mmCIF file of C-alpha atoms in Angstrom:
data_model
loop_
_atom_site.group_PDB
_atom_site.id
_atom_site.type_symbol
_atom_site.label_atom_id
_atom_site.label_comp_id
_atom_site.label_asym_id
_atom_site.label_seq_id
_atom_site.Cartn_x
_atom_site.Cartn_y
_atom_site.Cartn_z
ATOM 1 C CA UNK A 8 -40.687 5.487 -51.092
ATOM 2 C CA UNK A 9 -36.939 5.732 -52.968
ATOM 3 C CA UNK A 10 -35.960 8.106 -50.140
ATOM 4 C CA UNK A 11 -37.229 5.856 -47.334
ATOM 5 C CA UNK A 12 -35.452 2.654 -48.993
ATOM 6 C CA UNK A 13 -32.123 4.392 -49.242
ATOM 7 C CA UNK A 14 -32.511 5.534 -45.716
ATOM 8 C CA UNK A 15 -33.174 1.940 -44.654
ATOM 9 C CA UNK A 16 -30.458 0.617 -46.631
ATOM 10 C CA UNK A 17 -27.627 2.937 -45.547
ATOM 11 C CA UNK A 18 -28.579 4.084 -42.165
ATOM 12 C CA UNK A 19 -27.611 0.859 -40.582
ATOM 13 C CA UNK A 20 -24.186 0.885 -42.424
ATOM 14 C CA UNK A 21 -23.353 4.361 -41.347
ATOM 15 C CA UNK A 22 -24.231 3.432 -37.990
ATOM 16 C CA UNK A 23 -21.852 0.274 -37.794
ATOM 17 C CA UNK A 24 -19.128 2.507 -39.269
ATOM 18 C CA UNK A 25 -19.716 5.046 -36.450
ATOM 19 C CA UNK A 26 -19.779 2.637 -33.752
ATOM 20 C CA UNK A 27 -16.559 0.945 -35.105
ATOM 21 C CA UNK A 28 -14.720 4.064 -34.845
ATOM 22 C CA UNK A 29 -15.958 4.609 -31.126
ATOM 23 C CA UNK A 30 -15.427 1.072 -29.907
ATOM 24 C CA UNK A 31 -12.205 1.199 -28.036
ATOM 25 C CA UNK A 32 -9.469 -1.417 -29.220
ATOM 26 C CA UNK A 33 -6.504 -3.264 -27.599
ATOM 27 C CA UNK A 34 -3.768 -1.779 -29.816
ATOM 28 C CA UNK A 35 -4.806 1.857 -29.490
ATOM 29 C CA UNK A 36 -6.623 2.076 -26.271
ATOM 30 C CA UNK A 37 -5.941 -1.168 -23.865
ATOM 31 C CA UNK A 38 -2.762 -1.456 -24.173
ATOM 32 C CA UNK A 39 -1.525 1.994 -22.787
ATOM 33 C CA UNK A 40 -3.745 1.395 -19.572
ATOM 34 C CA UNK A 41 -2.056 -2.059 -19.397
ATOM 35 C CA UNK A 42 1.296 -0.397 -19.689
ATOM 36 C CA UNK A 43 0.607 2.277 -17.591
ATOM 37 C CA UNK A 44 -1.016 0.279 -14.460
ATOM 38 C CA UNK A 45 -0.693 -3.491 -14.869
ATOM 39 C CA UNK A 46 1.969 -4.800 -16.674
ATOM 40 C CA UNK A 47 4.393 -4.156 -13.766
ATOM 41 C CA UNK A 48 3.162 -7.116 -12.199
ATOM 42 C CA UNK A 49 1.238 -8.834 -15.076
ATOM 43 C CA UNK A 50 4.367 -10.220 -17.226
ATOM 44 C CA UNK A 51 6.082 -13.696 -17.869
ATOM 45 C CA UNK A 52 7.881 -14.859 -14.639
ATOM 46 C CA UNK A 53 6.245 -12.346 -12.186
ATOM 47 C CA UNK A 54 3.928 -12.162 -9.329
ATOM 48 C CA UNK A 55 0.746 -12.053 -11.102
ATOM 49 C CA UNK A 56 -0.946 -15.221 -12.133
ATOM 50 C CA UNK A 57 -0.861 -14.389 -16.373
ATOM 51 C CA UNK A 58 0.613 -12.139 -18.422
ATOM 52 C CA UNK A 59 -0.944 -8.839 -20.034
ATOM 53 C CA UNK A 60 1.756 -7.690 -22.424
ATOM 54 C CA UNK A 61 0.298 -8.843 -25.503
ATOM 55 C CA UNK A 62 -3.264 -9.162 -27.235
ATOM 56 C CA UNK A 63 -3.000 -12.936 -27.337
ATOM 57 C CA UNK A 64 -2.130 -13.292 -23.569
ATOM 58 C CA UNK A 65 -4.520 -10.708 -22.441
ATOM 59 C CA UNK A 66 -7.866 -11.604 -24.507
ATOM 60 C CA UNK A 67 -8.847 -14.998 -22.835
ATOM 61 C CA UNK A 68 -8.826 -12.865 -19.430
ATOM 62 C CA UNK A 69 -11.174 -10.064 -20.655
ATOM 63 C CA UNK A 70 -14.361 -10.839 -18.841
ATOM 64 C CA UNK A 71 -12.172 -11.411 -15.558
ATOM 65 C CA UNK A 72 -10.435 -7.979 -16.269
ATOM 66 C CA UNK A 73 -13.723 -6.168 -16.582
ATOM 67 C CA UNK A 74 -15.100 -7.419 -13.444
ATOM 68 C CA UNK A 75 -11.573 -6.758 -11.371
ATOM 69 C CA UNK A 76 -11.516 -3.138 -12.777
ATOM 70 C CA UNK A 77 -15.101 -2.572 -12.600
ATOM 71 C CA UNK A 78 -14.608 -3.497 -8.651
ATOM 72 C CA UNK A 79 -11.705 -1.547 -8.212
ATOM 73 C CA UNK A 80 -9.887 -4.636 -7.020
ATOM 74 C CA UNK A 81 -7.278 -4.091 -9.648
ATOM 75 C CA UNK A 82 -5.117 -2.420 -10.035
ATOM 76 C CA UNK A 83 -4.356 -2.969 -6.406
ATOM 77 C CA UNK A 84 -5.440 0.550 -4.833
ATOM 78 C CA UNK A 85 -8.183 0.085 -2.406
ATOM 79 C CA UNK A 86 -9.076 3.594 -1.230
ATOM 80 C CA UNK A 87 -12.838 4.401 -1.301
ATOM 81 C CA UNK A 88 -13.109 6.899 -3.853
ATOM 82 C CA UNK A 89 -16.010 8.528 -2.120
ATOM 83 C CA UNK A 90 -15.057 9.297 1.108
ATOM 84 C CA UNK A 91 -12.105 11.724 2.075
ATOM 85 C CA UNK A 92 -8.746 12.917 0.642
ATOM 86 C CA UNK A 93 -7.845 11.305 -2.839
ATOM 87 C CA UNK A 94 -4.677 13.167 -3.724
ATOM 88 C CA UNK A 95 -1.869 10.643 -3.057
ATOM 89 C CA UNK A 96 1.757 10.004 -4.543
ATOM 90 C CA UNK A 97 2.056 7.045 -6.753
ATOM 91 C CA UNK A 98 -1.793 6.627 -7.127
ATOM 92 C CA UNK A 99 -2.022 3.609 -9.194
ATOM 93 C CA UNK A 100 -5.813 3.146 -9.635
ATOM 94 C CA UNK A 101 -7.648 3.734 -12.639
ATOM 95 C CA UNK A 102 -9.605 7.036 -13.640
ATOM 96 C CA UNK A 103 -13.462 6.544 -14.330
ATOM 97 C CA UNK A 104 -12.823 7.113 -18.063
ATOM 98 C CA UNK A 105 -10.060 4.496 -17.930
ATOM 99 C CA UNK A 106 -12.629 1.922 -16.372
ATOM 100 C CA UNK A 107 -15.360 2.948 -18.834
ATOM 101 C CA UNK A 108 -12.730 2.242 -21.747
ATOM 102 C CA UNK A 109 -12.128 -1.328 -20.432
ATOM 103 C CA UNK A 110 -15.813 -2.052 -20.063
ATOM 104 C CA UNK A 111 -16.655 -1.074 -23.545
ATOM 105 C CA UNK A 112 -13.758 -3.100 -24.744
ATOM 106 C CA UNK A 113 -15.105 -6.070 -23.359
ATOM 107 C CA UNK A 114 -18.560 -5.548 -24.063
ATOM 108 C CA UNK A 115 -17.716 -4.963 -27.647
ATOM 109 C CA UNK A 116 -15.865 -8.132 -28.196
ATOM 110 C CA UNK A 117 -12.624 -6.958 -26.890
ATOM 111 C CA UNK A 118 -11.187 -6.522 -30.397
ATOM 112 C CA UNK A 119 -7.468 -6.130 -31.297
ATOM 113 C CA UNK A 120 -7.583 -3.137 -33.703
ATOM 114 C CA UNK A 121 -5.070 -2.167 -35.704
ATOM 115 C CA UNK A 122 -1.434 -3.536 -34.772
ATOM 116 C CA UNK A 123 -0.070 -0.127 -35.871
ATOM 117 C CA UNK A 124 -1.588 1.451 -33.372
ATOM 118 C CA UNK A 125 0.017 -0.633 -30.434
ATOM 119 C CA UNK A 126 2.394 1.303 -28.050
ATOM 120 C CA UNK A 127 6.095 0.693 -28.129
ATOM 121 C CA UNK A 128 6.923 -1.798 -25.365
ATOM 122 C CA UNK A 129 7.988 -0.480 -22.028
ATOM 123 C CA UNK A 130 10.876 -1.430 -19.911
ATOM 124 C CA UNK A 131 10.251 -2.946 -16.286
ATOM 125 C CA UNK A 132 12.492 -3.371 -13.342
ATOM 126 C CA UNK A 133 12.630 -7.021 -12.068
ATOM 127 C CA UNK A 134 10.013 -7.969 -9.523
ATOM 128 C CA UNK A 135 11.428 -7.097 -5.976
ATOM 129 C CA UNK A 136 14.124 -4.732 -7.481
ATOM 130 C CA UNK A 137 14.863 -1.530 -5.415
ATOM 131 C CA UNK A 138 12.622 1.324 -6.192
ATOM 132 C CA UNK A 139 14.994 3.666 -4.227
ATOM 133 C CA UNK A 140 18.583 3.856 -4.866
ATOM 134 C CA UNK A 141 19.893 2.928 -1.437
ATOM 135 C CA UNK A 142 23.246 4.291 -0.045
ATOM 136 C CA UNK A 143 23.468 1.324 2.560
ATOM 137 C CA UNK A 144 22.144 -1.985 2.237
ATOM 138 C CA UNK A 145 21.815 -4.323 5.456
ATOM 139 C CA UNK A 146 21.350 -7.910 5.011
ATOM 140 C CA UNK A 147 19.940 -10.464 7.726
ATOM 141 C CA UNK A 148 21.891 -13.680 8.133
ATOM 142 C CA UNK A 149 20.508 -16.649 6.216
ATOM 143 C CA UNK A 150 17.659 -18.092 7.801
ATOM 144 C CA UNK A 151 16.310 -21.662 6.974
ATOM 145 C CA UNK A 152 12.788 -22.098 7.157
ATOM 146 C CA UNK A 153 11.812 -26.229 7.349
ATOM 147 C CA UNK A 154 9.393 -27.566 5.011
ATOM 148 C CA UNK A 155 6.749 -28.183 7.998
ATOM 149 C CA UNK A 156 6.874 -26.345 11.217
ATOM 150 C CA UNK A 157 4.925 -23.975 13.086
ATOM 151 C CA UNK A 158 5.301 -20.129 12.394
ATOM 152 C CA UNK A 159 8.701 -19.029 13.765
ATOM 153 C CA UNK A 160 9.164 -15.454 15.279
ATOM 154 C CA UNK A 161 12.711 -14.219 16.082
ATOM 155 C CA UNK A 162 15.376 -11.185 15.938
ATOM 156 C CA UNK A 163 18.604 -10.781 14.221
ATOM 157 C CA UNK A 164 20.796 -8.099 14.981
ATOM 158 C CA UNK A 165 23.107 -7.016 12.425
ATOM 159 C CA UNK A 166 25.992 -4.080 12.214
ATOM 160 C CA UNK A 167 24.533 -1.221 9.934
ATOM 161 C CA UNK A 168 28.160 0.117 8.771
ATOM 162 C CA UNK A 169 27.216 3.514 9.580
ATOM 163 C CA UNK A 170 30.104 5.005 11.336
ATOM 164 C CA UNK A 171 28.629 8.702 11.768
ATOM 165 C CA UNK A 172 25.132 10.081 12.664
ATOM 166 C CA UNK A 173 23.228 10.274 9.314
ATOM 167 C CA UNK A 174 19.685 11.078 8.513
ATOM 168 C CA UNK A 175 17.581 8.866 6.296
ATOM 169 C CA UNK A 176 15.370 9.966 3.480
ATOM 170 C CA UNK A 177 13.947 6.923 1.761
ATOM 171 C CA UNK A 178 13.788 3.351 3.123
ATOM 172 C CA UNK A 179 12.724 -0.104 1.756
ATOM 173 C CA UNK A 180 13.032 -3.757 2.864
ATOM 174 C CA UNK A 181 13.415 -6.226 0.256
ATOM 175 C CA UNK A 182 12.307 -9.788 1.214
ATOM 176 C CA UNK A 183 14.725 -12.804 -0.133
ATOM 177 C CA UNK A 184 11.747 -15.139 -0.428
ATOM 178 C CA UNK A 185 8.018 -13.723 -0.578
ATOM 179 C CA UNK A 186 6.908 -17.397 -0.067
ATOM 180 C CA UNK A 187 7.951 -17.942 3.644
ATOM 181 C CA UNK A 188 8.290 -14.201 5.111
ATOM 182 C CA UNK A 189 5.054 -13.248 6.535
ATOM 183 C CA UNK A 190 6.372 -9.837 7.838
ATOM 184 C CA UNK A 191 9.728 -8.233 8.809
ATOM 185 C CA UNK A 192 10.062 -5.147 10.934
ATOM 186 C CA UNK A 193 13.437 -3.309 11.087
ATOM 187 C CA UNK A 194 14.571 -1.083 13.976
ATOM 188 C CA UNK A 195 17.901 0.767 14.661
ATOM 189 C CA UNK A 196 19.626 -0.571 17.899
ATOM 190 C CA UNK A 197 20.931 2.793 19.483
ATOM 191 C CA UNK A 198 22.290 1.094 22.461
ATOM 192 C CA UNK A 199 25.466 -0.529 22.130
ATOM 193 C CA UNK A 200 25.206 -2.347 25.340
ATOM 194 C CA UNK A 201 21.607 -3.366 24.983
ATOM 195 C CA UNK A 202 21.418 -7.077 25.127
ATOM 196 C CA UNK A 203 19.848 -8.867 22.327
ATOM 197 C CA UNK A 204 16.238 -9.487 24.075
ATOM 198 C CA UNK A 205 15.720 -5.754 24.946
ATOM 199 C CA UNK A 206 14.299 -3.864 22.413
ATOM 200 C CA UNK A 207 12.671 -0.979 24.332
ATOM 201 C CA UNK A 208 15.079 1.814 23.454
ATOM 202 C CA UNK A 209 15.140 0.607 19.578
ATOM 203 C CA UNK A 210 13.942 2.961 17.062
ATOM 204 C CA UNK A 211 11.361 1.880 14.445
ATOM 205 C CA UNK A 212 12.654 1.897 10.745
ATOM 206 C CA UNK A 213 10.533 0.156 8.375
ATOM 207 C CA UNK A 214 7.762 -2.668 8.012
ATOM 208 C CA UNK A 215 7.254 -5.129 5.113
ATOM 209 C CA UNK A 216 4.797 -7.044 4.404
ATOM 210 C CA UNK A 217 3.523 -8.836 0.990
ATOM 211 C CA UNK A 218 2.640 -5.824 -1.674
ATOM 212 C CA UNK A 219 4.583 -3.150 0.543
ATOM 213 C CA UNK A 220 6.284 -0.161 -1.442
ATOM 214 C CA UNK A 221 9.090 1.655 -0.287
ATOM 215 C CA UNK A 222 8.930 4.326 2.129
ATOM 216 C CA UNK A 223 9.879 7.894 0.730
ATOM 217 C CA UNK A 224 9.647 10.850 3.191
ATOM 218 C CA UNK A 225 8.116 13.860 2.110
ATOM 219 C CA UNK A 226 11.218 16.750 1.685
ATOM 220 C CA UNK A 227 12.300 17.941 4.543
ATOM 221 C CA UNK A 228 11.608 14.963 6.782
ATOM 222 C CA UNK A 229 13.833 12.264 7.926
ATOM 223 C CA UNK A 230 14.617 9.719 10.477
ATOM 224 C CA UNK A 231 18.192 9.842 12.152
ATOM 225 C CA UNK A 232 20.164 6.926 12.586
ATOM 226 C CA UNK A 233 23.212 7.089 15.059
ATOM 227 C CA UNK A 234 26.937 6.478 14.582
ATOM 228 C CA UNK A 235 27.396 2.525 14.769
ATOM 229 C CA UNK A 236 23.790 1.863 15.669
ATOM 230 C CA UNK A 237 23.059 -1.613 14.433
ATOM 231 C CA UNK A 238 19.691 -3.034 12.931
ATOM 232 C CA UNK A 239 17.615 -5.478 14.465
ATOM 233 C CA UNK A 240 15.347 -7.595 12.150
ATOM 234 C CA UNK A 241 12.294 -8.670 13.518
ATOM 235 C CA UNK A 242 10.811 -11.707 11.371
ATOM 236 C CA UNK A 243 7.808 -13.808 11.139
ATOM 237 C CA UNK A 244 8.314 -16.827 8.773
ATOM 238 C CA UNK A 245 5.859 -19.752 7.852
ATOM 239 C CA UNK A 246 6.579 -23.062 6.362
ATOM 240 C CA UNK A 247 5.090 -23.683 2.730
ATOM 241 C CA UNK A 248 5.735 -27.393 2.186
ATOM 242 C CA UNK A 249 9.813 -27.139 1.238
ATOM 243 C CA UNK A 250 12.951 -26.137 2.893
ATOM 244 C CA UNK A 251 13.456 -22.535 2.088
ATOM 245 C CA UNK A 252 16.615 -20.483 3.143
ATOM 246 C CA UNK A 253 15.821 -16.722 3.348
ATOM 247 C CA UNK A 254 17.736 -13.508 3.715
ATOM 248 C CA UNK A 255 16.112 -9.719 3.603
ATOM 249 C CA UNK A 256 17.712 -6.954 2.703
ATOM 250 C CA UNK A 257 17.284 -3.116 4.190
ATOM 251 C CA UNK A 258 18.019 -0.392 1.760
ATOM 252 C CA UNK A 259 18.759 3.260 3.625
ATOM 253 C CA UNK A 260 18.720 6.110 1.335
ATOM 254 C CA UNK A 261 20.850 9.116 3.225
ATOM 255 C CA UNK A 262 20.757 12.669 3.063
ATOM 256 C CA UNK A 263 24.140 14.096 2.436
ATOM 257 C CA UNK A 264 26.637 14.227 5.313
ATOM 258 C CA UNK A 265 26.068 17.138 7.529
ATOM 259 C CA UNK A 266 22.098 17.852 6.135
ATOM 260 C CA UNK A 267 19.490 18.072 9.212
ATOM 261 C CA UNK A 268 16.062 17.641 7.819
ATOM 262 C CA UNK A 269 13.534 20.185 9.355
ATOM 263 C CA UNK A 270 11.446 17.468 10.988
ATOM 264 C CA UNK A 271 12.028 14.068 12.292
ATOM 265 C CA UNK A 272 9.175 11.543 10.428
ATOM 266 C CA UNK A 273 7.507 8.907 12.906
ATOM 267 C CA UNK A 274 6.187 5.688 11.706
ATOM 268 C CA UNK A 275 3.987 3.827 14.490
ATOM 269 C CA UNK A 276 1.173 1.128 14.925
ATOM 270 C CA UNK A 277 -1.378 3.592 15.948
ATOM 271 C CA UNK A 278 -5.108 2.895 16.955
ATOM 272 C CA UNK A 279 -4.786 -0.671 18.100
ATOM 273 C CA UNK A 280 -7.986 -1.921 18.949
ATOM 274 C CA UNK A 281 -8.604 -3.950 22.079
ATOM 275 C CA UNK A 282 -9.002 -7.627 22.335
ATOM 276 C CA UNK A 283 -10.458 -8.728 19.516
ATOM 277 C CA UNK A 284 -13.811 -11.147 19.793
ATOM 278 C CA UNK A 285 -14.674 -12.301 15.919
ATOM 279 C CA UNK A 286 -17.618 -14.868 16.084
ATOM 280 C CA UNK A 287 -18.301 -17.192 13.352
ATOM 281 C CA UNK A 288 -20.413 -15.982 10.574
ATOM 282 C CA UNK A 289 -20.678 -12.254 12.041
ATOM 283 C CA UNK A 290 -19.133 -8.949 10.607
ATOM 284 C CA UNK A 291 -17.425 -7.026 13.769
ATOM 285 C CA UNK A 292 -16.237 -3.537 14.109
ATOM 286 C CA UNK A 293 -13.564 -2.639 16.492
ATOM 287 C CA UNK A 294 -12.342 0.730 17.317
ATOM 288 C CA UNK A 295 -8.675 2.249 18.461
ATOM 289 C CA UNK A 296 -7.704 5.639 19.599
ATOM 290 C CA UNK A 297 -4.514 7.585 20.126
ATOM 291 C CA UNK A 298 -4.468 11.155 21.499
ATOM 292 C CA UNK A 299 -1.700 13.326 19.472
ATOM 293 C CA UNK A 300 -0.683 15.700 22.239
ATOM 294 C CA UNK A 301 1.332 17.907 19.724
ATOM 295 C CA UNK A 302 0.273 19.393 16.699
ATOM 296 C CA UNK A 303 1.148 17.409 13.462
ATOM 297 C CA UNK A 304 0.922 16.600 9.916
ATOM 298 C CA UNK A 305 -0.038 13.262 8.589
ATOM 299 C CA UNK A 306 2.067 11.794 5.886
ATOM 300 C CA UNK A 307 0.799 8.444 5.261
ATOM 301 C CA UNK A 308 -1.728 5.711 6.233
ATOM 302 C CA UNK A 309 -1.423 2.001 5.756
ATOM 303 C CA UNK A 310 -4.139 -0.363 7.146
ATOM 304 C CA UNK A 311 -3.157 -3.419 8.954
ATOM 305 C CA UNK A 312 -5.451 -6.453 9.354
ATOM 306 C CA UNK A 313 -5.133 -10.176 8.562
ATOM 307 C CA UNK A 314 -7.302 -12.589 6.392
ATOM 308 C CA UNK A 315 -10.403 -11.451 7.693
ATOM 309 C CA UNK A 316 -9.874 -7.897 7.537
ATOM 310 C CA UNK A 317 -12.777 -6.194 5.208
ATOM 311 C CA UNK A 318 -12.417 -2.376 5.741
ATOM 312 C CA UNK A 319 -10.379 0.283 7.670
ATOM 313 C CA UNK A 320 -11.165 3.821 8.069
ATOM 314 C CA UNK A 321 -9.256 6.725 9.661
ATOM 315 C CA UNK A 322 -10.879 9.651 11.518
ATOM 316 C CA UNK A 323 -9.836 12.596 13.230
ATOM 317 C CA UNK A 324 -11.581 13.592 16.392
ATOM 318 C CA UNK A 325 -10.462 17.334 17.103
ATOM 319 C CA UNK A 326 -10.452 18.777 20.618
ATOM 320 C CA UNK A 327 -13.795 21.014 20.025
ATOM 321 C CA UNK A 328 -15.438 17.489 19.515
ATOM 322 C CA UNK A 329 -15.986 17.795 15.507
ATOM 323 C CA UNK A 330 -14.712 15.010 13.560
ATOM 324 C CA UNK A 331 -13.309 14.401 9.782
ATOM 325 C CA UNK A 332 -13.439 11.040 8.068
ATOM 326 C CA UNK A 333 -9.763 11.255 6.487
ATOM 327 C CA UNK A 334 -9.835 8.031 4.335
ATOM 328 C CA UNK A 335 -11.568 4.746 4.080
ATOM 329 C CA UNK A 336 -9.802 1.508 2.527
ATOM 330 C CA UNK A 337 -11.209 -1.571 1.364
ATOM 331 C CA UNK A 338 -8.561 -4.180 2.984
ATOM 332 C CA UNK A 339 -6.915 -6.990 0.936
ATOM 333 C CA UNK A 340 -4.330 -8.909 2.786
ATOM 334 C CA UNK A 341 -2.573 -9.451 -0.272
ATOM 335 C CA UNK A 342 -1.597 -5.873 -0.423
ATOM 336 C CA UNK A 343 -0.241 -3.974 2.346
ATOM 337 C CA UNK A 344 -0.257 -0.621 0.476
ATOM 338 C CA UNK A 345 1.134 2.409 2.320
ATOM 339 C CA UNK A 346 -1.520 5.598 0.886
ATOM 340 C CA UNK A 347 1.105 8.673 0.899
ATOM 341 C CA UNK A 348 -0.630 11.882 0.960
ATOM 342 C CA UNK A 349 0.448 14.445 -1.591
ATOM 343 C CA UNK A 350 2.006 16.992 0.306
ATOM 344 C CA UNK A 351 -0.484 19.687 -0.094
ATOM 345 C CA UNK A 352 -3.267 17.525 0.849
ATOM 346 C CA UNK A 353 -1.583 15.829 3.966
ATOM 347 C CA UNK A 354 -4.004 16.325 6.816
ATOM 348 C CA UNK A 355 -3.061 18.674 9.525
ATOM 349 C CA UNK A 356 -4.344 18.717 13.338
ATOM 350 C CA UNK A 357 -4.053 20.634 16.400
ATOM 351 C CA UNK A 358 -2.529 19.142 19.923
ATOM 352 C CA UNK A 359 -5.233 16.989 21.560
ATOM 353 C CA UNK A 360 -6.361 15.515 18.377
ATOM 354 C CA UNK A 361 -7.319 11.696 18.587
ATOM 355 C CA UNK A 362 -6.567 9.580 15.708
ATOM 356 C CA UNK A 363 -9.692 7.069 15.354
ATOM 357 C CA UNK A 364 -9.075 3.866 13.759
ATOM 358 C CA UNK A 365 -12.189 1.847 12.755
ATOM 359 C CA UNK A 366 -11.219 -1.812 11.504
ATOM 360 C CA UNK A 367 -14.227 -4.376 10.061
ATOM 361 C CA UNK A 368 -13.639 -8.106 9.857
ATOM 362 C CA UNK A 369 -15.731 -10.362 7.972
ATOM 363 C CA UNK A 370 -15.781 -13.847 9.306
ATOM 364 C CA UNK A 371 -18.771 -15.002 6.977
ATOM 365 C CA UNK A 372 -18.634 -17.594 4.413
ATOM 366 C CA UNK A 373 -19.115 -14.350 1.814
ATOM 367 C CA UNK A 374 -15.545 -13.408 2.418
ATOM 368 C CA UNK A 375 -13.408 -15.087 0.104
ATOM 369 C CA UNK A 376 -10.362 -14.251 2.501
ATOM 370 C CA UNK A 377 -11.866 -16.348 5.018
ATOM 371 C CA UNK A 378 -10.030 -19.644 5.551
ATOM 372 C CA UNK A 379 -12.497 -21.008 8.253
ATOM 373 C CA UNK A 380 -15.619 -19.392 8.623
ATOM 374 C CA UNK A 381 -17.239 -21.868 10.929
ATOM 375 C CA UNK A 382 -14.755 -20.906 13.802
ATOM 376 C CA UNK A 383 -14.308 -17.960 16.031
ATOM 377 C CA UNK A 384 -10.943 -15.902 15.495
ATOM 378 C CA UNK A 385 -9.244 -13.723 18.152
ATOM 379 C CA UNK A 386 -6.089 -11.330 18.011
ATOM 380 C CA UNK A 387 -2.916 -12.749 18.025
ATOM 381 C CA UNK A 388 0.435 -12.759 15.945
ATOM 382 C CA UNK A 389 -0.088 -15.791 13.729
ATOM 383 C CA UNK A 390 -1.201 -15.409 10.365
ATOM 384 C CA UNK A 391 -4.494 -17.346 11.040
ATOM 385 C CA UNK A 392 -5.010 -14.903 14.113
ATOM 386 C CA UNK A 393 -6.191 -11.130 13.457
ATOM 387 C CA UNK A 394 -4.951 -7.556 14.211
ATOM 388 C CA UNK A 395 -6.716 -4.132 13.697
ATOM 389 C CA UNK A 396 -4.594 -1.289 13.919
ATOM 390 C CA UNK A 397 -3.008 1.304 11.166
ATOM 391 C CA UNK A 398 0.701 2.476 10.441
ATOM 392 C CA UNK A 399 0.726 5.979 10.695
ATOM 393 C CA UNK A 400 3.534 8.382 9.360
ATOM 394 C CA UNK A 401 3.716 11.769 10.663
ATOM 395 C CA UNK A 402 5.682 14.741 12.263
ATOM 396 C CA UNK A 403 5.221 17.033 14.906
ATOM 397 C CA UNK A 404 4.847 20.921 14.237
ATOM 398 C CA UNK A 405 5.176 23.854 16.806
ATOM 399 C CA UNK A 406 2.265 26.047 17.468
ATOM 400 C CA UNK A 407 3.499 28.689 15.121
ATOM 401 C CA UNK A 408 4.130 26.384 12.262
ATOM 402 C CA UNK A 409 0.549 24.738 12.750
ATOM 403 C CA UNK A 410 -0.890 28.417 13.045
ATOM 404 C CA UNK A 411 1.027 29.296 9.710
ATOM 405 C CA UNK A 412 -0.169 26.280 7.985
ATOM 406 C CA UNK A 413 -3.876 26.751 8.901
ATOM 407 C CA UNK A 414 -3.402 30.384 7.209
ATOM 408 C CA UNK A 415 -1.725 29.058 4.043
ATOM 409 C CA UNK A 416 -4.698 26.593 3.762
ATOM 410 C CA UNK A 417 -7.587 29.109 4.197
ATOM 411 C CA UNK A 418 -5.950 31.490 1.310
ATOM 412 C CA UNK A 419 -5.523 28.573 -1.101
ATOM 413 C CA UNK A 420 -9.405 27.593 -0.167
ATOM 414 C CA UNK A 421 -10.450 31.264 -0.744
ATOM 415 C CA UNK A 422 -8.511 31.383 -4.035
ATOM 416 C CA UNK A 423 -10.252 28.226 -5.652
#
């Protein structure tokens, strides 16, 4: 009887002590996760709706944080973890273990823990700061967006200041005011005699949209900008109820003078779907294709749709009719993320391969990004219209380079 009583008295205490030892705390377990993946946005006077710098700031949001990380809506990295390639540069997503840690922290009352376990605070760059070190910065003229007006599309052409042929190894577009700039496309105007309204010979440089990160090209690749080329800024502005004057900057990080990369990198809108027909109350699928006439290597995938965009997949259809699903991403119009593949994971393909872009739009009330579920939506350039294509970055290979890369990958697979 004495033994049984002692077990009843002490077993619960031991279990409580053991649970206390394994329960995650903010100071020891959660703060490092927030520092690594959240605080770059979730800090005072930044783009996120609340700060997660301290326990006092984070604790009221514990349930919401749990929901967001379980759904993989935050941190913003929307690649489907169960489909295709998963090796990316700059992957900001949480691991399964990190998500489990956050969930257990919340489920156990979101305790602070020992303040002595807190990591040292991290220094973060100002939001919108350069994430590359540009050698050249080209600035658009000031543009005044009225307080109330229809959307405005238009171009400005600006001197680049580059006086000899150079190759670009990284590029970033930095918006002056995120509130009014829907997107900006930049092009190198190579023909000095081209009229302002003729962009037929322009060379695409970069695309900016909200949430877009800098483009840092893989080693040995680049884009050439010719001597005395000008830069075309192609803007889409929208009014926000107050007058705003906006200027956008384009930053170019250049290879050293005289350096010629092994391959020219291309970035294009590929897999453009045909005419979009998205009835009210329906989820629709649209398909686009692009034949790649040379062997090549994909370096980056960025889905592009508007508010109704729900999901987009990239598939390769090989000349022998076999297929490979490269990736799927759940789309969020607030985050135009470029998913850049790790070098050894970049998909390669033979000549004649078709890129197949599969886009899904959700025009139902269940889609929280839908501003008008009662009406039909079609394709167009306005924010309230829809689009369906992917920004694809790639470079061409010779047949010899393609064959050599196939052998390298076969040997790597055999050794694993």
